[in-house]
Amino acid sequence: MKAIKYLFSILAIALVCSACVDYSDASEAVTAKVQLQLPDVLKGHMSLEGHTVSLQLNGVTYSAQTDAAGVATFSNIVPDVYNISTSWDITSSEYNRITGSSQVNDGATVSGSLNAQLINGSQPLLLTTTLSVKRDIVISKIYAAGSKDKNNKRYVAGQYIELYNQSNDSVDVAGLYIGLLETDVPQAYTLDNLKTNYADSVVLVKQVFRIPTDKHYMVAPGGTVLLVNSAVDHSLNSPMEHSLLKADFEAKDVKGKMLNNPEVPALQNVFNIYSGISYMNILTTGQGVVIFRTSADISQLKLTYKFGKTSGTQYGLLPKRYIIDGVDFIRHKATGTDVGEKRLYGDIDAGYISINATAGLSGEVVYRKVTSTTAAGQSILMDTNNSSNDFQVSTTIAPRTF
């Protein structure tokens, strides 16, 4: 009985003491300030005022406009880890006037981001931005997840990558390269590792494919290029899949395990770290992709082992200057998406996109949002150089639809 009395006494003391602990600092709202910094080429040519800065947390977005000094002020913000971003477009004439360029383009985008940034109101946060010319051809969809077939077995034959012509003119995609970023866990190089060893000049690829150059492959305005591993009707095998019979190009499986369509032209496999895999080795949890053009011999890319290693798998070092567009499609873990697993620099993709499933096989496609439609009926896809803004996830969207 005495022991029970002692126990009640201890519990009472503990309750009193816990009532004395101040937890208010952890959730008390603060005022956060974000200082916008223009790219050097725009300083003195563009106002800092009137640009939208966004904070994102758990799918909720908070927005504020910058003042004349370039400061966006957020009131009553709960301290937490946020993703911060901004982007806006400038016209072709503005771009050429400011930069002195005579390059034909569809304008440019100013964008910047800070991922996984702690906001506690203690000091202003600096948000730097970069300037990128708008692309004619962009990556519009990546279907990496795969699904389950009618027998509830893993089904990945229907994976694909889709490209889209944003411009007002037909574009010849002959000779265009498609690079698949390395997908090791843990990753072969973090962005900090790349900075240390290569001064932010390269990205790591595991495979590179090329659209053939045997003739012109013209894509009309608003047209798509569908790149697949197996150009057959996959809807017959899984309700979450689609027919890829009308794909434009197919990565042929030389071992014959993947069903190929002889009527669909072959993608050329020009670089590959896998000796036994000739098709696109797309990871179901997420697959970063870049597209690029160059006259260099990509089969002779410089190679590197994992950071700090001198043996094992070697990856291709793709010069960043070649890249036209890139999507940082990284895995979603049970604990959330780790932005430390980004493979692309902020000037290629300031954000990232992930599916919801941790292992894939969910039928989820990542695809660009539509921002507007022209008088001619052409969809204009969102391209702010930030996949966190530009992309969303669907289990129903079909190839060549938006």
Coordinates of C-alpha atoms in Angstrom, one line a residue:
M1 CA 0.0 0.0 0.0
K2 CA 2.9 2.4 0.9
A3 CA 4.4 1.7 -2.5
I4 CA 1.2 2.7 -4.2
K5 CA 1.1 6.0 -2.3
Y6 CA 4.6 6.7 -3.3
L7 CA 3.7 6.0 -7.0
F8 CA 0.7 8.4 -6.8
S9 CA 3.0 11.0 -5.3
I10 CA 5.6 10.6 -8.1
L11 CA 2.9 10.9 -10.8
A12 CA 1.4 14.0 -9.2
I13 CA 4.8 15.7 -9.1
A14 CA 5.5 14.7 -12.7
L15 CA 2.1 16.2 -13.8
V16 CA 2.9 19.4 -12.0
C17 CA 6.3 19.6 -13.5
S18 CA 5.1 18.9 -17.0
A19 CA 2.6 21.7 -16.6
C20 CA 5.5 24.0 -16.0
V21 CA 7.3 23.2 -19.2
D22 CA 6.8 25.9 -21.9
Y23 CA 6.2 24.3 -25.3
S24 CA 4.7 27.4 -26.9
D25 CA 7.9 28.3 -28.8
A26 CA 7.5 25.1 -30.9
S27 CA 4.2 26.2 -32.4
E28 CA 3.9 30.0 -31.9
A29 CA 3.2 31.7 -35.2
V30 CA 6.0 34.0 -36.5
T31 CA 6.5 36.5 -39.3
A32 CA 8.8 35.2 -42.0
K33 CA 10.6 37.3 -44.6
V34 CA 12.1 36.0 -47.9
Q35 CA 14.5 38.3 -49.7
L36 CA 14.4 37.8 -53.5
Q37 CA 17.7 38.1 -55.4
L38 CA 17.6 38.5 -59.2
P39 CA 20.1 36.8 -61.5
D40 CA 23.1 39.1 -62.3
V41 CA 22.0 39.6 -65.9
L42 CA 18.6 41.1 -64.8
K43 CA 19.9 43.4 -62.0
G44 CA 19.2 47.0 -63.0
H45 CA 16.8 45.9 -65.7
M46 CA 13.9 44.4 -63.7
S47 CA 12.0 45.5 -60.7
L48 CA 12.1 43.5 -57.5
E49 CA 8.5 44.4 -56.7
G50 CA 5.4 42.4 -57.4
H51 CA 6.8 38.8 -57.7
T52 CA 5.0 35.9 -56.0
V53 CA 6.9 33.9 -53.5
S54 CA 5.3 30.6 -52.2
L55 CA 5.8 28.5 -49.1
Q56 CA 4.6 24.9 -49.3
L57 CA 4.0 22.5 -46.4
N58 CA 2.1 19.2 -46.6
G59 CA 0.4 20.2 -49.8
V60 CA -0.7 23.6 -48.5
T61 CA 0.7 26.7 -50.2
Y62 CA 1.1 30.2 -48.8
S63 CA 1.9 33.1 -51.1
A64 CA 3.0 36.7 -50.7
Q65 CA 4.1 39.4 -53.1
T66 CA 7.5 41.1 -52.9
D67 CA 7.8 44.8 -52.1
A68 CA 10.0 47.3 -53.8
A69 CA 13.1 45.9 -51.9
G70 CA 12.3 42.4 -53.1
V71 CA 11.0 41.2 -49.7
A72 CA 8.0 38.9 -49.4
T73 CA 6.5 38.9 -45.9
F74 CA 4.5 36.0 -44.5
S75 CA 2.5 36.7 -41.3
N76 CA 1.3 34.1 -38.8
I77 CA 3.5 31.3 -40.1
V78 CA 3.9 28.2 -37.9
P79 CA 7.6 27.4 -37.6
D80 CA 8.4 24.3 -39.6
V81 CA 10.3 23.0 -42.6
Y82 CA 9.0 24.5 -45.9
N83 CA 9.7 24.4 -49.6
I84 CA 10.1 28.0 -50.9
S85 CA 9.8 28.9 -54.5
T86 CA 9.2 31.6 -57.0
S87 CA 8.9 31.9 -60.8
W88 CA 7.7 34.3 -63.4
D89 CA 8.0 34.6 -67.2
I90 CA 9.5 37.3 -69.4
T91 CA 8.7 37.7 -73.0
S92 CA 11.1 37.0 -75.9
S93 CA 11.5 40.7 -76.6
E94 CA 12.3 41.4 -73.0
Y95 CA 14.8 38.7 -72.9
N96 CA 16.6 39.8 -76.0
R97 CA 16.5 43.5 -74.9
I98 CA 18.0 42.7 -71.5
T99 CA 20.6 40.1 -72.6
G100 CA 21.4 41.5 -76.0
S101 CA 20.8 38.1 -77.5
S102 CA 19.5 37.7 -81.0
Q103 CA 18.5 34.1 -80.3
V104 CA 15.0 33.1 -81.4
N105 CA 13.1 31.9 -78.4
D106 CA 9.7 31.8 -76.7
G107 CA 10.8 33.9 -73.8
A108 CA 12.4 32.9 -70.6
T109 CA 11.6 32.0 -67.0
V110 CA 13.1 33.4 -63.8
S111 CA 12.9 30.8 -61.0
G112 CA 14.4 29.9 -57.7
S113 CA 13.8 27.5 -54.8
L114 CA 14.9 26.6 -51.3
N115 CA 13.9 23.0 -50.5
A116 CA 13.4 21.7 -46.9
Q117 CA 14.1 25.1 -45.4
L118 CA 13.5 25.7 -41.7
I119 CA 11.4 28.8 -41.1
N120 CA 11.4 30.2 -37.5
G121 CA 11.2 33.9 -38.1
S122 CA 14.7 34.5 -36.7
Q123 CA 16.1 36.1 -39.9
P124 CA 15.3 36.9 -43.5
L125 CA 15.9 34.0 -46.0
L126 CA 17.7 34.7 -49.2
L127 CA 16.1 33.2 -52.3
T128 CA 18.4 33.4 -55.3
T129 CA 17.0 32.9 -58.8
T130 CA 18.2 31.8 -62.2
L131 CA 17.2 32.7 -65.8
S132 CA 16.4 30.0 -68.3
V133 CA 15.2 30.2 -71.9
K134 CA 11.9 28.5 -72.5
R135 CA 12.3 25.2 -74.3
D136 CA 10.4 24.1 -77.4
I137 CA 10.6 20.4 -76.5
V138 CA 9.9 19.5 -72.9
I139 CA 9.4 16.3 -70.9
S140 CA 5.6 16.1 -70.4
K141 CA 5.1 12.7 -68.7
I142 CA 7.1 10.0 -67.0
Y143 CA 5.3 6.7 -66.3
A144 CA 7.7 4.8 -64.1
A145 CA 5.5 3.2 -61.4
G146 CA 4.2 0.3 -63.3
S147 CA 1.2 -1.6 -61.9
K148 CA -0.1 -5.1 -61.0
D149 CA -1.5 -7.3 -63.7
K150 CA -4.8 -9.2 -63.6
N151 CA -3.0 -11.9 -61.6
N152 CA -1.8 -9.3 -59.1
K153 CA 1.8 -9.7 -60.3
R154 CA 4.3 -6.9 -61.0
Y155 CA 3.8 -5.3 -64.4
V156 CA 6.3 -2.8 -65.8
A157 CA 6.3 -3.4 -69.5
G158 CA 4.0 -0.4 -70.0
Q159 CA 6.5 2.2 -68.7
Y160 CA 7.0 5.2 -71.0
I161 CA 8.5 8.7 -71.3
E162 CA 6.6 11.4 -73.3
L163 CA 7.9 14.6 -74.8
Y164 CA 5.8 17.6 -75.9
N165 CA 6.3 20.5 -78.4
Q166 CA 5.5 23.7 -76.6
S167 CA 6.4 26.0 -79.5
N168 CA 4.4 27.5 -82.4
D169 CA 6.5 25.7 -85.0
S170 CA 7.2 22.1 -85.9
V171 CA 10.4 20.7 -84.4
D172 CA 12.7 18.0 -85.7
V173 CA 13.5 15.6 -82.9
A174 CA 15.9 13.5 -84.9
G175 CA 19.1 13.1 -82.9
L176 CA 17.6 14.2 -79.6
Y177 CA 19.1 12.3 -76.6
I178 CA 17.2 11.0 -73.6
G179 CA 19.2 10.4 -70.5
L180 CA 18.2 8.3 -67.5
L181 CA 19.8 9.5 -64.3
E182 CA 21.4 7.1 -61.9
T183 CA 19.0 5.6 -59.3
D184 CA 21.2 3.9 -56.8
V185 CA 20.3 3.9 -53.1
P186 CA 22.2 5.6 -51.6
Q187 CA 22.8 7.7 -54.6
A188 CA 26.2 7.5 -56.3
Y189 CA 26.8 11.3 -55.9
T190 CA 24.9 13.9 -53.9
L191 CA 24.7 17.4 -55.3
D192 CA 27.3 18.4 -52.7
N193 CA 29.6 15.6 -53.9
L194 CA 29.2 16.8 -57.5
K195 CA 30.1 20.3 -56.4
T196 CA 33.2 19.0 -54.7
N197 CA 34.5 16.9 -57.5
Y198 CA 33.1 18.5 -60.6
A199 CA 32.2 22.1 -59.7
D200 CA 28.5 21.6 -60.6
S201 CA 29.3 20.9 -64.2
V202 CA 27.9 17.4 -64.8
V203 CA 25.1 15.0 -63.9
L204 CA 25.3 11.2 -63.6
V205 CA 23.5 9.0 -66.1
K206 CA 23.1 5.3 -66.2
Q207 CA 21.6 5.0 -69.7
V208 CA 21.3 7.3 -72.8
F209 CA 19.1 6.7 -75.8
R210 CA 18.8 8.7 -79.0
I211 CA 16.1 9.3 -81.5
P212 CA 17.4 8.0 -84.9
T213 CA 18.9 10.4 -87.4
D214 CA 18.0 8.4 -90.5
K215 CA 15.4 11.0 -91.5
H216 CA 13.6 14.0 -90.2
Y217 CA 11.1 13.3 -87.3
M218 CA 8.9 16.4 -87.2
V219 CA 6.7 17.1 -84.3
A220 CA 3.9 19.6 -84.9
P221 CA 3.0 22.4 -82.3
G222 CA 1.3 20.6 -79.4
G223 CA 2.5 17.3 -80.7
T224 CA 4.0 14.5 -78.6
V225 CA 6.8 11.9 -78.8
L226 CA 6.0 8.7 -77.1
L227 CA 9.1 6.6 -76.0
V228 CA 8.4 3.1 -74.8
N229 CA 9.9 -0.2 -73.9
S230 CA 7.0 -2.3 -75.4
A231 CA 4.7 -0.8 -78.0
V232 CA 1.8 -3.1 -77.4
D233 CA -1.7 -2.8 -75.9
H234 CA -1.0 -3.1 -72.2
S235 CA -4.6 -2.4 -71.2
L236 CA -5.2 -6.1 -72.0
N237 CA -3.0 -7.1 -69.1
S238 CA -3.7 -4.5 -66.5
P239 CA -6.6 -2.1 -65.9
M240 CA -4.2 0.7 -65.0
E241 CA -2.2 0.4 -68.2
H242 CA -2.8 1.9 -71.7
S243 CA -2.3 0.9 -75.3
L244 CA 1.1 1.9 -76.6
L245 CA 0.6 0.5 -80.0
K246 CA 1.0 3.9 -81.6
A247 CA 4.3 4.8 -79.8
D248 CA 6.8 6.8 -81.8
F249 CA 9.9 4.9 -80.7
E250 CA 10.7 1.7 -78.8
A251 CA 13.8 0.7 -76.8
K252 CA 14.2 -2.8 -78.2
D253 CA 15.0 -5.7 -75.8
V254 CA 17.8 -7.7 -77.6
K255 CA 17.2 -10.6 -75.2
G256 CA 13.6 -10.9 -76.2
K257 CA 12.1 -10.9 -72.7
M258 CA 10.2 -7.7 -73.3
L259 CA 7.6 -7.9 -76.1
N260 CA 8.5 -5.5 -78.9
N261 CA 6.7 -4.2 -81.9
P262 CA 8.6 -4.5 -85.2
E263 CA 6.5 -1.7 -86.7
V264 CA 7.8 0.9 -84.3
P265 CA 11.2 2.4 -84.9
A266 CA 14.0 1.6 -82.5
L267 CA 15.5 4.0 -80.0
Q268 CA 19.3 3.9 -80.3
N269 CA 21.0 2.9 -77.1
V270 CA 24.2 4.9 -77.1
F271 CA 25.4 4.6 -73.5
N272 CA 24.6 1.9 -70.9
I273 CA 26.1 0.9 -67.6
Y274 CA 24.2 -2.4 -67.8
S275 CA 25.7 -5.1 -70.0
G276 CA 22.5 -7.2 -70.0
I277 CA 19.7 -4.6 -70.3
S278 CA 19.1 -2.9 -73.6
Y279 CA 15.6 -1.4 -72.8
M280 CA 15.0 1.7 -70.7
N281 CA 15.8 0.6 -67.1
I282 CA 13.2 2.8 -65.4
L283 CA 12.9 2.4 -61.7
T284 CA 9.3 2.0 -60.4
T285 CA 9.9 4.3 -57.4
G286 CA 11.0 7.2 -59.6
Q287 CA 13.2 7.9 -62.5
G288 CA 14.9 11.3 -63.2
V289 CA 15.1 12.1 -66.9
V290 CA 17.0 14.7 -69.0
I291 CA 16.8 15.5 -72.7
F292 CA 19.7 17.1 -74.6
R293 CA 21.4 17.7 -77.9
T294 CA 25.1 17.6 -78.7
S295 CA 27.5 16.7 -81.5
A296 CA 29.8 14.9 -79.0
D297 CA 30.2 11.2 -79.0
I298 CA 28.0 10.2 -76.1
S299 CA 29.2 6.6 -76.2
Q300 CA 32.5 7.9 -75.0
L301 CA 31.3 9.8 -71.9
K302 CA 33.8 10.1 -69.1
L303 CA 33.1 7.7 -66.3
T304 CA 33.2 7.8 -62.5
Y305 CA 32.8 5.4 -59.7
K306 CA 30.6 6.2 -56.7
F307 CA 31.8 9.2 -54.7
G308 CA 34.9 8.2 -52.7
K309 CA 35.2 4.7 -54.4
T310 CA 37.8 3.4 -56.8
S311 CA 36.0 0.3 -58.0
G312 CA 32.5 -1.0 -58.7
T313 CA 29.9 0.4 -61.1
Q314 CA 30.9 3.3 -63.3
Y315 CA 28.4 6.0 -64.3
G316 CA 28.4 8.5 -67.2
L317 CA 29.4 12.1 -66.6
L318 CA 27.0 14.1 -68.8
P319 CA 28.0 17.8 -69.1
K320 CA 25.3 20.0 -67.8
R321 CA 25.6 22.5 -70.6
Y322 CA 24.1 20.0 -73.1
I323 CA 20.8 19.7 -71.2
I324 CA 17.6 21.1 -72.7
D325 CA 15.2 19.9 -70.0
G326 CA 15.3 17.8 -66.9
V327 CA 12.8 16.3 -64.4
D328 CA 14.0 15.3 -60.9
F329 CA 11.7 12.4 -60.2
I330 CA 12.8 11.0 -56.9
R331 CA 11.4 8.2 -54.7
H332 CA 8.8 8.7 -51.9
K333 CA 9.8 6.9 -48.8
A334 CA 7.6 5.9 -45.8
T335 CA 9.0 8.9 -44.0
G336 CA 8.4 11.3 -47.0
T337 CA 10.5 12.5 -49.9
D338 CA 14.1 13.3 -49.1
V339 CA 15.2 16.3 -51.0
G340 CA 18.8 15.3 -50.3
E341 CA 18.2 12.7 -53.0
K342 CA 17.9 15.3 -55.8
R343 CA 20.1 14.5 -58.7
L344 CA 19.6 17.8 -60.7
Y345 CA 20.9 21.3 -59.9
G346 CA 18.4 24.1 -59.3
D347 CA 19.1 25.7 -62.7
I348 CA 17.9 22.4 -64.4
D349 CA 15.1 21.6 -62.0
A350 CA 14.6 23.8 -59.0
G351 CA 12.2 21.3 -57.4
Y352 CA 11.3 17.6 -57.7
I353 CA 8.3 15.3 -58.2
S354 CA 7.4 12.0 -56.5
I355 CA 4.6 9.5 -56.7
N356 CA 2.7 8.6 -53.6
A357 CA 3.5 4.9 -53.5
T358 CA 6.8 4.0 -51.8
A359 CA 7.4 0.9 -54.1
G360 CA 5.6 1.9 -57.2
L361 CA 3.3 -0.6 -59.0
S362 CA 0.5 1.9 -58.4
G363 CA -0.2 3.1 -62.0
E364 CA 0.8 6.6 -61.1
V365 CA 2.0 8.9 -63.9
V366 CA 3.8 12.2 -63.3
Y367 CA 2.7 14.8 -65.8
R368 CA 2.9 18.6 -66.5
K369 CA 0.0 20.8 -65.7
V370 CA -1.7 22.7 -68.5
T371 CA -1.5 26.5 -67.9
S372 CA -3.5 27.7 -70.9
T373 CA -4.9 26.8 -74.4
T374 CA -4.2 28.7 -77.5
A375 CA -6.9 29.9 -80.0
A376 CA -5.8 27.0 -82.2
G377 CA -6.5 24.5 -79.3
Q378 CA -2.8 23.8 -78.4
S379 CA -2.2 23.2 -74.7
I380 CA 0.6 25.2 -73.1
L381 CA 2.2 23.2 -70.4
M382 CA 3.6 24.7 -67.2
D383 CA 7.3 25.2 -67.4
T384 CA 8.7 27.2 -64.5
N385 CA 11.9 25.1 -64.3
N386 CA 10.5 23.6 -61.0
S387 CA 8.9 20.2 -61.1
S388 CA 7.3 20.8 -57.7
N389 CA 5.2 23.5 -59.4
D390 CA 5.0 22.1 -62.9
F391 CA 4.1 18.4 -62.3
Q392 CA 1.3 16.5 -60.7
V393 CA 0.4 12.8 -60.3
S394 CA -2.5 10.8 -61.8
T395 CA -3.5 7.2 -62.1
T396 CA -5.9 7.8 -65.0
I397 CA -4.3 10.2 -67.5
A398 CA -3.5 8.6 -70.8
P399 CA -0.5 9.1 -73.1
R400 CA -0.9 12.2 -75.5
T401 CA -3.7 13.7 -73.3
F402 CA -3.6 16.6 -70.9

